XYZ file of C-alpha atoms in Angstrom:
106
model
C 17.963 4.980 -3.998
C 15.800 1.731 -4.794
C 12.693 1.966 -3.964
C 11.493 5.411 -3.695
C 9.160 7.200 -5.628
C 9.152 10.734 -7.186
C 6.439 13.294 -7.439
C 6.527 14.663 -11.131
C 5.509 17.891 -12.339
C 4.288 17.203 -15.523
C 4.220 20.711 -16.997
C 7.770 21.547 -16.242
C 9.036 18.014 -16.090
C 10.791 18.622 -12.835
C 11.029 16.675 -9.985
C 8.669 18.113 -7.011
C 9.175 15.370 -4.288
C 11.176 12.286 -3.700
C 9.061 9.945 -1.282
C 11.605 7.419 0.908
C 11.127 3.993 0.857
C 11.653 3.497 4.423
C 9.442 2.032 7.605
C 6.117 4.004 8.168
C 5.796 4.672 4.871
C 2.494 4.657 3.100
C 2.443 1.931 0.391
C 0.345 0.530 -2.502
C 0.267 -3.212 -3.154
C 0.779 -3.907 -7.005
C 0.784 -7.752 -7.103
C 0.448 -10.921 -5.456
C -2.435 -11.653 -3.528
C -3.239 -8.325 -1.745
C -3.167 -6.152 -4.673
C -4.752 -2.975 -4.190
C -4.353 -2.765 -0.792
C -2.803 0.101 0.716
C -0.890 0.453 4.623
C 1.990 1.318 6.196
C 5.428 -0.340 5.709
C 6.077 -2.031 9.138
C 9.291 -4.043 8.444
C 11.245 -5.780 5.880
C 12.700 -9.103 6.401
C 15.823 -9.538 4.455
C 16.409 -13.149 2.951
C 19.628 -13.783 0.655
C 19.451 -15.984 -2.415
C 15.587 -15.179 -2.388
C 12.756 -12.486 -2.061
C 13.087 -10.115 0.648
C 9.091 -9.944 2.339
C 7.975 -6.659 3.580
C 5.215 -6.502 6.482
C 2.586 -3.786 5.724
C -0.151 -2.372 8.649
C -3.385 -0.958 6.952
C -5.984 1.405 8.794
C -7.919 -1.460 10.179
C -4.861 -2.868 12.205
C -4.630 -5.534 9.878
C -0.923 -7.091 8.919
C 0.286 -8.521 5.840
C 3.138 -9.906 3.965
C 4.297 -9.467 0.324
C 7.466 -9.073 -1.787
C 9.290 -6.132 -1.629
C 8.781 -5.650 -5.886
C 5.140 -6.061 -5.177
C 5.448 -2.197 -3.317
C 4.703 1.281 -4.486
C 5.473 4.121 -2.197
C 2.379 6.821 -2.462
C 3.018 8.814 0.477
C 4.498 9.697 4.118
C 3.095 8.445 7.078
C -0.872 8.234 6.851
C -0.729 11.275 3.887
C -1.225 9.752 0.633
C 0.297 12.078 -2.516
C -2.155 10.191 -4.818
C -5.885 9.645 -5.044
C -6.514 6.304 -3.575
C -9.328 3.938 -4.772
C -13.004 4.092 -3.288
C -12.328 1.696 -0.347
C -8.745 3.380 0.366
C -7.346 -0.119 0.105
C -8.992 -1.881 2.759
C -9.741 -5.587 2.046
C -12.842 -6.457 3.663
C -13.517 -10.516 5.029
C -15.904 -12.426 2.676
C -18.539 -12.060 5.843
C -17.928 -7.927 5.700
C -18.316 -7.779 1.894
C -21.723 -9.557 2.123
C -23.075 -7.621 4.633
C -22.025 -4.540 2.351
C -23.884 -5.975 -0.188
C -26.863 -6.890 1.963
C -27.032 -3.107 3.219
C -27.255 -1.421 -0.124
C -30.015 -3.899 -1.023
C -32.262 -2.982 1.783
């Protein structure tokens, strides 16, 4: 089905698992202003004749929206089937980033 992902066994070439593109799936953002973020798919807005918009909620509770074409399903619920980036796909505000840098320097 459109938007689903597969987990492929490279040794045998067989499909191990199919991850459905549905509400509450764990998604990775591959394009747009939110690139690199990870969160759970909340809902999808259908816009006939234009781009469909997906609303995503990350682990901190922040919500953001992006085009459906920018999503890649990487897991079910809170469990990722891939290794996530070091920050687990959480985007910090400018102030939070500054505070983190200052803590590392001190």
